[in-house]
XYZ file of N, CA and C in Angstrom:
645
model
N -85.868 18.032 -40.148
C -84.965 17.228 -40.205
C -83.956 16.396 -39.512
N -84.080 15.806 -38.746
C -82.595 15.565 -37.600
C -81.567 14.989 -38.357
N -79.965 15.667 -38.466
C -78.916 15.241 -38.923
C -78.487 14.079 -38.046
N -77.958 12.834 -38.762
C -77.225 12.049 -38.056
C -76.132 12.473 -37.140
N -75.689 12.082 -36.034
C -74.734 12.236 -34.904
C -73.276 12.539 -35.511
N -72.763 12.037 -36.542
C -71.759 11.825 -37.430
C -71.653 13.334 -38.456
N -72.735 13.487 -38.942
C -72.756 14.567 -39.709
C -72.914 15.976 -38.981
N -73.835 15.817 -37.348
C -73.704 17.187 -36.736
C -72.395 17.504 -36.171
N -71.384 16.449 -35.878
C -70.038 16.653 -35.523
C -69.044 17.370 -36.790
N -69.313 16.524 -37.725
C -69.028 17.307 -39.037
C -69.386 18.569 -39.095
N -70.442 19.025 -38.864
C -70.904 20.434 -39.091
C -70.038 21.611 -37.906
N -70.093 20.957 -36.547
C -69.390 21.708 -35.558
C -68.347 21.839 -35.971
N -67.363 20.858 -36.287
C -65.931 21.428 -36.686
C -65.872 22.199 -37.706
N -66.962 21.975 -39.018
C -66.578 23.266 -40.031
C -67.144 24.521 -39.446
N -68.396 24.648 -38.712
C -68.296 26.278 -38.146
C -67.041 26.544 -37.372
N -66.576 26.033 -36.507
C -65.533 26.130 -35.749
C -64.203 26.385 -36.693
N -64.224 25.833 -37.623
C -63.240 26.247 -38.878
C -63.269 27.793 -39.562
N -64.720 28.326 -39.276
C -64.706 29.683 -39.481
C -65.192 30.781 -38.579
N -64.699 30.280 -37.252
C -64.800 30.954 -36.218
C -64.485 32.514 -36.395
N -65.076 33.565 -35.870
C -64.493 34.633 -36.055
C -63.902 35.186 -34.732
N -62.314 35.852 -34.892
C -61.463 36.314 -34.008
C -61.183 37.386 -34.083
N -61.722 38.674 -33.431
C -61.544 39.915 -33.835
C -60.193 40.557 -33.754
N -59.406 39.929 -32.640
C -58.101 40.462 -32.123
C -57.152 39.345 -31.921
N -56.136 39.347 -31.715
C -55.040 38.178 -31.457
C -54.000 38.918 -30.655
N -52.688 38.109 -30.774
C -51.650 38.591 -29.724
C -50.360 39.780 -30.235
N -50.303 40.218 -29.379
C -49.518 41.373 -29.280
C -48.408 41.507 -28.118
N -47.607 42.574 -28.637
C -46.961 42.841 -27.245
C -46.603 44.255 -27.221
N -45.934 44.815 -25.767
C -46.092 45.988 -25.835
C -45.282 46.555 -24.571
N -44.917 47.619 -24.636
C -43.569 47.858 -23.459
C -44.430 49.118 -22.817
N -44.624 48.760 -21.677
C -45.294 49.555 -20.590
C -44.451 50.283 -19.806
N -44.207 51.429 -19.723
C -43.573 51.945 -19.057
C -44.047 52.418 -17.480
N -42.606 52.426 -16.570
C -43.338 52.717 -15.199
C -43.912 53.581 -14.778
N -45.236 53.313 -13.899
C -46.035 54.203 -13.589
C -47.125 54.190 -14.706
N -47.185 53.944 -15.692
C -48.105 53.869 -16.976
C -49.335 52.763 -17.148
N -50.155 53.169 -17.690
C -51.055 52.189 -18.050
C -51.399 52.153 -19.654
N -51.617 51.200 -20.218
C -51.895 51.032 -21.253
C -53.393 50.070 -21.636
N -54.487 50.564 -22.382
C -55.417 49.924 -22.382
C -55.973 49.825 -24.174
N -56.656 48.590 -24.563
C -56.975 48.371 -25.721
C -58.305 47.906 -25.585
N -59.244 48.254 -26.766
C -60.643 48.166 -26.935
C -60.849 47.067 -27.696
N -61.968 46.335 -27.551
C -62.601 45.297 -28.284
C -63.975 45.335 -28.524
N -64.866 45.072 -29.053
C -66.159 45.360 -29.204
C -66.760 43.716 -30.004
N -67.481 43.291 -29.325
C -68.446 41.992 -29.270
C -69.832 42.293 -29.758
N -69.970 41.445 -30.872
C -71.467 42.040 -31.445
C -72.631 42.263 -30.437
N -73.583 43.011 -30.738
C -74.658 43.395 -29.862
C -75.873 42.340 -30.123
N -76.337 42.155 -29.202
C -77.755 41.064 -29.247
C -77.050 39.780 -29.086
N -76.059 39.816 -29.082
C -75.610 37.802 -28.730
C -74.546 37.778 -27.785
N -74.524 36.571 -27.295
C -73.469 36.363 -26.179
C -72.326 36.000 -26.463
N -71.230 36.393 -26.990
C -70.157 36.021 -27.209
C -69.003 35.794 -26.729
N -68.036 34.985 -26.892
C -66.857 34.557 -25.963
C -65.855 35.493 -26.106
N -65.373 36.085 -24.905
C -64.243 37.301 -24.933
C -63.225 36.694 -23.929
N -61.978 36.075 -24.760
C -61.115 35.434 -24.176
C -59.813 35.958 -24.453
N -58.674 35.676 -23.743
C -57.500 36.236 -23.981
C -56.583 35.519 -22.978
N -55.380 36.110 -22.919
C -54.212 35.963 -21.881
C -53.293 36.769 -21.633
N -52.473 37.050 -20.799
C -51.221 37.684 -20.908
C -49.991 37.004 -20.000
N -48.864 37.710 -20.936
C -47.438 36.978 -20.147
C -46.527 38.099 -20.340
N -45.705 38.319 -18.920
C -44.789 39.445 -18.879
C -43.457 38.666 -19.502
N -42.842 39.327 -20.268
C -41.522 38.603 -21.146
C -40.474 38.974 -20.440
N -40.313 39.931 -19.615
C -39.311 40.248 -18.850
C -39.179 39.313 -17.655
N -38.550 38.073 -17.835
C -38.268 37.185 -17.194
C -37.427 37.624 -15.717
N -36.366 38.312 -16.139
C -35.582 38.596 -14.856
C -36.186 39.572 -13.958
N -37.042 40.536 -14.225
C -37.863 41.348 -13.331
C -39.107 40.917 -12.698
N -39.474 41.671 -11.609
C -40.401 40.931 -10.569
C -41.629 41.625 -11.601
N -42.599 40.602 -11.358
C -44.102 40.759 -11.776
C -44.924 41.440 -10.972
N -44.405 41.891 -9.706
C -45.349 42.455 -8.651
C -46.161 43.794 -9.025
N -45.422 44.692 -10.037
C -45.973 46.037 -10.393
C -47.293 45.897 -11.625
N -47.284 44.665 -12.271
C -47.889 44.440 -13.514
C -49.218 44.112 -12.586
N -50.221 44.795 -13.665
C -51.842 44.186 -13.354
C -52.646 44.300 -14.306
N -53.284 43.372 -14.712
C -54.052 43.330 -16.127
C -55.349 43.279 -15.543
N -56.374 44.110 -16.055
C -57.855 44.231 -15.837
C -58.676 44.259 -17.095
N -59.993 43.378 -16.984
C -60.753 43.662 -18.214
C -61.804 44.134 -17.825
N -62.106 45.126 -18.332
C -63.685 46.251 -18.211
C -64.349 46.097 -18.669
N -65.841 46.179 -18.446
C -67.006 45.979 -19.401
C -67.418 47.426 -20.235
N -68.652 47.909 -20.657
C -68.796 49.099 -21.065
C -68.925 50.064 -20.123
N -69.084 49.699 -18.926
C -69.586 50.476 -17.828
C -68.442 50.756 -16.976
N -67.150 50.129 -17.398
C -65.892 50.213 -16.776
C -65.929 49.507 -15.638
N -66.919 48.493 -15.495
C -66.841 47.408 -14.226
C -65.717 46.278 -14.527
N -64.826 46.267 -13.675
C -63.884 45.187 -14.075
C -64.653 43.681 -13.734
N -64.385 42.907 -14.876
C -65.126 41.842 -14.921
C -64.189 40.464 -15.013
N -62.766 41.087 -15.015
C -61.529 40.261 -14.465
C -60.234 40.897 -14.289
N -59.997 40.134 -13.450
C -58.527 40.789 -13.018
C -57.372 39.582 -12.740
N -56.089 39.790 -13.031
C -55.211 39.176 -13.109
C -54.721 39.125 -11.382
N -54.138 37.907 -11.019
C -53.786 37.379 -9.701
C -52.455 38.418 -9.313
N -52.375 38.730 -8.135
C -51.033 39.639 -7.760
C -50.297 38.781 -7.943
N -49.331 39.555 -8.311
C -47.716 39.088 -8.573
C -47.433 37.981 -9.473
N -48.905 37.814 -10.520
C -48.945 36.609 -11.524
C -47.612 37.247 -12.780
N -47.112 36.292 -13.046
C -46.369 35.990 -14.130
C -46.908 36.020 -15.434
N -48.219 35.372 -15.580
C -49.011 35.474 -16.671
C -50.354 34.975 -16.519
N -51.355 34.987 -17.212
C -52.811 34.653 -16.677
C -53.883 34.415 -17.877
N -54.788 33.900 -17.650
C -55.819 33.779 -18.939
C -57.348 33.896 -18.559
N -57.865 34.418 -19.454
C -59.473 34.932 -18.779
C -60.378 34.410 -20.208
N -61.728 34.173 -19.754
C -62.662 33.774 -20.556
C -64.141 34.068 -20.170
N -64.792 35.166 -20.463
C -66.188 35.421 -20.255
C -66.893 35.672 -21.448
N -68.147 35.685 -21.290
C -69.167 36.023 -22.048
C -70.012 37.199 -21.855
N -70.323 37.829 -23.163
C -71.108 38.836 -23.101
C -70.886 39.848 -24.617
N -71.564 40.862 -24.354
C -71.507 41.689 -25.408
C -71.207 43.311 -25.533
N -71.164 44.050 -26.690
C -70.569 45.265 -26.271
C -69.358 45.608 -26.199
N -68.248 46.738 -25.654
C -67.524 47.127 -25.628
C -66.852 46.616 -24.284
N -65.657 46.183 -24.555
C -64.664 45.756 -23.407
C -63.494 46.434 -23.590
N -62.525 46.618 -22.356
C -61.316 47.216 -22.220
C -60.351 46.615 -21.824
N -59.212 46.322 -22.407
C -58.298 45.581 -21.669
C -57.195 46.316 -21.347
N -56.851 46.367 -19.729
C -56.025 47.742 -19.361
C -54.849 46.833 -18.657
N -53.459 47.366 -19.076
C -52.190 46.683 -18.468
C -51.616 47.840 -17.580
N -51.443 47.813 -16.372
C -50.598 49.027 -15.613
C -49.381 48.388 -15.125
N -48.239 49.417 -14.940
C -47.077 48.829 -14.512
C -46.623 49.969 -13.503
N -47.318 49.499 -12.062
C -47.318 49.893 -11.004
C -48.191 50.727 -10.650
N -48.907 50.975 -9.193
C -50.169 51.478 -8.494
C -50.141 52.555 -8.970
N -51.526 53.064 -9.385
C -51.993 54.499 -9.952
C -52.799 55.174 -9.248
N -53.094 54.491 -8.194
C -54.313 55.203 -7.257
C -54.182 54.128 -6.020
N -55.463 54.885 -4.812
C -55.224 54.342 -3.487
C -56.012 53.122 -3.880
N -56.845 52.318 -4.747
C -57.425 51.155 -4.854
C -56.846 50.166 -5.512
N -55.791 50.651 -6.004
C -54.933 49.548 -7.073
C -54.435 48.439 -6.206
N -54.121 47.621 -6.705
C -53.924 46.250 -5.855
C -52.407 45.556 -6.063
N -51.732 46.314 -7.405
C -50.385 46.033 -7.541
C -49.339 46.820 -6.915
N -48.084 46.613 -6.793
C -47.166 47.170 -6.382
C -46.860 48.593 -6.678
N -46.173 49.663 -6.189
C -45.951 50.690 -6.594
C -44.754 50.447 -7.630
N -44.820 51.705 -8.251
C -43.640 51.606 -9.503
C -42.507 51.466 -8.776
N -41.445 51.123 -9.965
C -40.129 50.676 -9.430
C -39.020 51.304 -10.642
N -39.765 52.088 -11.339
C -39.093 52.953 -12.410
C -38.176 51.927 -13.559
N -38.729 50.529 -13.867
C -38.562 49.859 -14.919
C -39.313 49.675 -15.954
N -39.331 49.805 -16.982
C -40.148 49.483 -17.892
C -40.229 47.801 -18.257
N -41.568 47.430 -18.574
C -41.921 45.975 -19.079
C -42.509 45.487 -20.181
N -41.825 44.691 -20.699
C -42.617 43.996 -22.204
C -43.484 43.069 -21.638
N -44.649 43.246 -22.039
C -45.772 42.402 -21.869
C -46.662 41.666 -22.920
N -46.693 40.848 -23.248
C -47.278 40.187 -24.273
C -48.666 39.956 -23.813
N -49.492 39.909 -24.737
C -51.434 39.943 -24.653
C -51.719 39.474 -25.602
N -53.045 39.035 -25.520
C -53.919 38.786 -26.521
C -55.354 38.869 -25.935
N -56.438 39.381 -27.027
C -57.600 39.431 -26.640
C -58.620 38.996 -27.848
N -59.438 38.224 -27.806
C -60.591 37.525 -29.112
C -61.887 37.693 -28.742
N -62.475 37.977 -29.715
C -64.026 37.923 -29.420
C -64.313 37.152 -30.447
N -65.440 35.821 -29.949
C -65.857 34.309 -30.752
C -67.020 34.451 -30.537
N -67.877 34.935 -31.475
C -69.614 34.683 -31.633
C -69.926 33.415 -31.576
N -71.317 33.130 -31.035
C -71.450 32.010 -30.613
C -71.904 31.082 -31.955
N -71.575 29.849 -31.630
C -71.741 28.979 -32.930
C -73.338 28.793 -33.054
N -73.807 28.465 -34.203
C -75.042 27.728 -34.127
C -75.271 26.774 -33.941
N -76.139 26.212 -33.057
C -76.647 24.642 -32.767
C -77.418 24.258 -34.045
N -77.557 22.888 -33.932
C -78.662 22.103 -34.747
C -79.856 22.577 -34.147
N -80.779 22.984 -35.251
C -82.333 23.257 -34.825
C -82.930 22.476 -34.978
N -84.122 22.318 -34.536
C -85.406 21.177 -33.924
C -85.709 20.929 -32.498
N -86.558 20.290 -32.431
C -86.848 19.896 -30.925
C -85.539 19.268 -29.863
N -85.437 19.996 -28.770
C -84.564 19.431 -27.814
C -84.980 17.844 -27.579
N -83.757 17.018 -27.876
C -83.786 15.796 -27.638
C -82.425 15.086 -27.383
N -82.157 13.993 -26.854
C -80.890 13.948 -26.527
C -79.853 13.878 -27.534
N -80.212 13.760 -28.773
C -78.883 13.917 -29.845
C -78.406 15.532 -29.840
N -79.757 16.390 -29.938
C -79.413 17.456 -29.508
C -78.673 18.271 -28.460
N -79.025 17.498 -27.060
C -78.121 17.842 -26.231
C -76.421 17.562 -26.446
N -76.527 16.382 -27.010
C -75.037 15.953 -27.389
C -74.522 16.852 -28.005
N -75.279 17.458 -29.210
C -74.570 18.205 -30.011
C -74.190 19.604 -29.353
N -74.876 20.166 -28.659
C -74.992 21.592 -27.701
C -73.410 21.098 -27.006
N -73.302 20.330 -26.055
C -72.265 19.450 -25.625
C -70.915 19.619 -26.157
N -71.204 19.015 -27.484
C -70.023 18.978 -28.512
C -69.513 20.043 -28.981
N -70.525 21.056 -29.118
C -70.300 22.527 -29.530
C -69.424 22.979 -28.411
N -69.816 23.016 -26.831
C -69.292 23.720 -26.057
C -67.653 23.393 -25.724
N -67.607 22.173 -25.917
C -66.335 21.275 -25.996
C -65.506 21.712 -27.143
N -66.143 22.068 -28.232
C -65.266 22.305 -29.541
C -64.566 24.081 -29.084
N -65.292 24.607 -28.660
C -65.156 25.981 -28.200
C -64.202 26.065 -27.361
N -64.204 25.428 -26.123
C -62.936 25.249 -25.278
C -61.711 24.540 -25.652
N -61.712 23.729 -26.493
C -60.678 23.224 -27.193
C -60.028 24.127 -28.317
N -61.058 25.128 -28.911
C -60.206 26.105 -29.655
C -59.496 27.261 -28.698
N -60.298 27.719 -27.777
C -59.590 28.550 -26.890
C -57.954 28.308 -26.364
N -58.124 26.788 -25.974
C -57.063 26.329 -25.614
C -55.869 26.281 -26.614
N -56.026 26.056 -27.936
C -55.380 26.065 -29.124
C -54.752 27.552 -29.075
N -55.758 28.765 -28.881
C -55.225 30.199 -28.887
C -54.324 30.193 -28.086
N -54.579 29.755 -26.927
C -53.618 30.132 -25.673
C -52.281 29.644 -26.078
N -52.353 28.180 -26.503
C -51.111 27.530 -26.733
C -50.338 28.310 -27.786
N -51.045 28.697 -28.939
C -50.422 29.290 -30.250
C -49.436 30.854 -29.407
N -50.680 31.708 -28.585
C -50.188 32.924 -28.032
C -48.854 32.551 -27.361
N -48.549 31.428 -26.225
C -47.605 31.454 -25.581
C -46.459 31.126 -26.497
N -46.582 30.451 -27.530
C -45.564 30.103 -28.665
C -44.984 31.542 -29.118
N -45.907 32.118 -29.341
C -45.548 33.574 -30.004
C -44.690 34.420 -29.157
N -45.214 34.262 -27.739
C -44.500 35.151 -26.487
C -42.935 34.309 -26.329
N -43.052 32.955 -26.804
C -41.518 32.334 -26.361
C -40.697 32.890 -27.822
N -41.108 32.874 -28.649
C -40.538 33.364 -29.922
C -39.906 35.039 -29.773
N -40.604 35.640 -29.204
C -40.532 37.049 -28.499
C -39.459 37.228 -27.598
N -39.413 36.225 -26.928
C -38.215 36.030 -25.948
C -36.979 35.385 -26.481
N -37.224 34.598 -27.307
C -35.698 34.125 -27.876
C -35.122 35.492 -28.720
N -36.443 36.345 -29.345
C -35.575 37.216 -30.310
C -34.901 38.366 -29.215
N -35.619 38.591 -27.915
C -35.048 39.481 -27.355
C -33.659 38.927 -26.825
N -33.668 37.878 -26.293
C -32.243 37.233 -25.851
C -31.202 37.387 -26.763
N -31.773 37.058 -28.163
C -30.831 36.952 -29.197
C -29.966 38.366 -29.354
N -31.129 39.238 -29.332
C -30.565 40.995 -29.429
C -29.691 41.325 -28.386
N -29.961 41.027 -27.450
C -29.301 41.158 -25.838
C -27.855 40.595 -26.121
N -27.948 39.209 -26.425
C -26.775 38.460 -26.685
C -25.604 39.047 -28.047
N -26.040 39.352 -29.120
C -25.620 40.211 -30.187
C -24.876 41.558 -29.672
N -25.781 42.157 -28.650
C -25.352 43.578 -28.335
C -24.077 43.442 -27.460
N -24.228 42.249 -26.390
C -23.132 42.129 -25.557
C -22.052 41.704 -26.420
N -21.854 40.910 -27.405
C -20.922 40.388 -27.975
C -20.480 41.659 -28.879
N -21.263 42.403 -29.259
C -20.496 43.487 -30.122
C -19.711 44.628 -29.198
N -20.341 44.815 -27.959
C -19.538 45.739 -26.953
C -18.524 45.111 -26.702
N -18.106 43.775 -26.347
C -17.248 42.656 -25.825
C -16.129 42.963 -27.144
N -16.776 42.765 -28.572
C -15.377 42.829 -29.368
C -15.219 44.412 -29.645
N -15.881 45.365 -29.331
C -15.520 46.797 -29.574
C -14.450 46.869 -28.830
N -14.814 46.865 -27.273
C -13.613 46.828 -25.903
C -12.431 45.874 -26.412
N -12.632 44.754 -26.939
C -11.613 43.886 -27.041
C -10.619 44.900 -28.649
N -11.454 45.248 -29.040
C -10.639 46.187 -30.345
C -9.988 47.178 -29.673
N -10.771 48.167 -28.974
C -10.307 49.013 -28.213
C -8.854 48.873 -27.456
N -9.330 47.646 -26.395
C -7.939 47.466 -25.623
C -6.554 47.081 -26.353
N -6.996 46.402 -27.374
C -6.308 45.818 -28.318
C -5.129 46.947 -28.782
N -6.069 48.065 -29.525
C -5.164 49.348 -29.957
C -4.504 49.848 -28.534
N -5.190 50.135 -27.706
C -4.233 50.512 -26.359
C -3.079 49.751 -26.038
N -3.278 48.711 -26.162
C -1.873 48.026 -25.665
C -0.971 48.333 -26.802
N -1.254 48.154 -28.206
C -0.275 48.476 -29.192
C 0.378 49.859 -28.871
N -0.436 50.999 -29.028
C -0.430 52.178 -28.714
C 0.872 52.401 -27.512
N 0.567 51.493 -26.470
C 1.331 52.029 -25.357
C 2.913 50.876 -25.805
N 2.873 49.723 -26.558
C 4.010 49.331 -26.853
C 4.862 50.251 -27.877
N 4.244 50.841 -28.670
C 5.067 51.848 -29.597
C 5.394 53.065 -29.147
N 4.805 53.157 -27.973
C 5.257 54.475 -27.212
C 6.009 54.171 -26.098
N 6.183 53.302 -25.636
C 7.361 52.354 -24.945
C 8.627 52.403 -25.630
N 8.379 51.881 -26.829
C 9.545 51.848 -27.969
C 10.448 53.027 -28.067
N 9.195 53.768 -28.349
C 9.868 55.287 -28.892
C 10.798 55.932 -27.772
N 10.310 55.788 -26.512
C 10.985 56.402 -25.336
C 12.027 55.752 -25.097
N 12.302 54.618 -25.382
C 13.413 53.513 -24.996
C 14.559 53.915 -25.752
N 14.089 54.276 -27.273
C 15.033 54.618 -28.132
C 15.720 56.077 -28.054
N 14.796 57.053 -27.413
C 15.194 57.965 -27.207
C 16.154 58.286 -25.814
N 15.916 57.024 -24.915
C 16.692 57.547 -23.475
C 18.204 56.207 -24.014
N 18.068 55.414 -24.894
C 19.387 54.953 -25.474
C 20.217 55.967 -26.328
């Protein structure tokens, strides 16, 4: 029995409301000359969507040494970031084990990033696995093709919303880092001001004592 188009659209929205994302957004400090890797597993037997992004949170540092690569279960690169990119996104289909690796500085002759520069970098990243949504069963026809197209558009929309949410999280992380830096700078200025004021006070007292002895 074929469902009316409006019910098909509502069903698509319902299915997407219960889509499964096995990972989310994180951040990590990648030491200079080091590489951090994170594993994710897509269900076997079906072609899931593996998508994510990265964003270098240290805006004042050069992105040149940072490289992000997604490997499949055979350790074959299936996606890599652009050279000197501050941020990037990826989306592929597949199954099995995948590994997202973030390196800070070249680690071999085949690396495409700049050499390490001794500076650790904070990198925000996200990786998600979304199993395929079930379409409307039945003979293929105009309505079924429309439903399949709507499912594809819905999945793309959800990917975009995930990416937007991740970047909002990265922005909050940047704000927190800047707030912590501002607080640290203010506390240092306050400490030095207090120390300097005490030194001036001691100098005045010492000068007064010497003046009294001379007189």
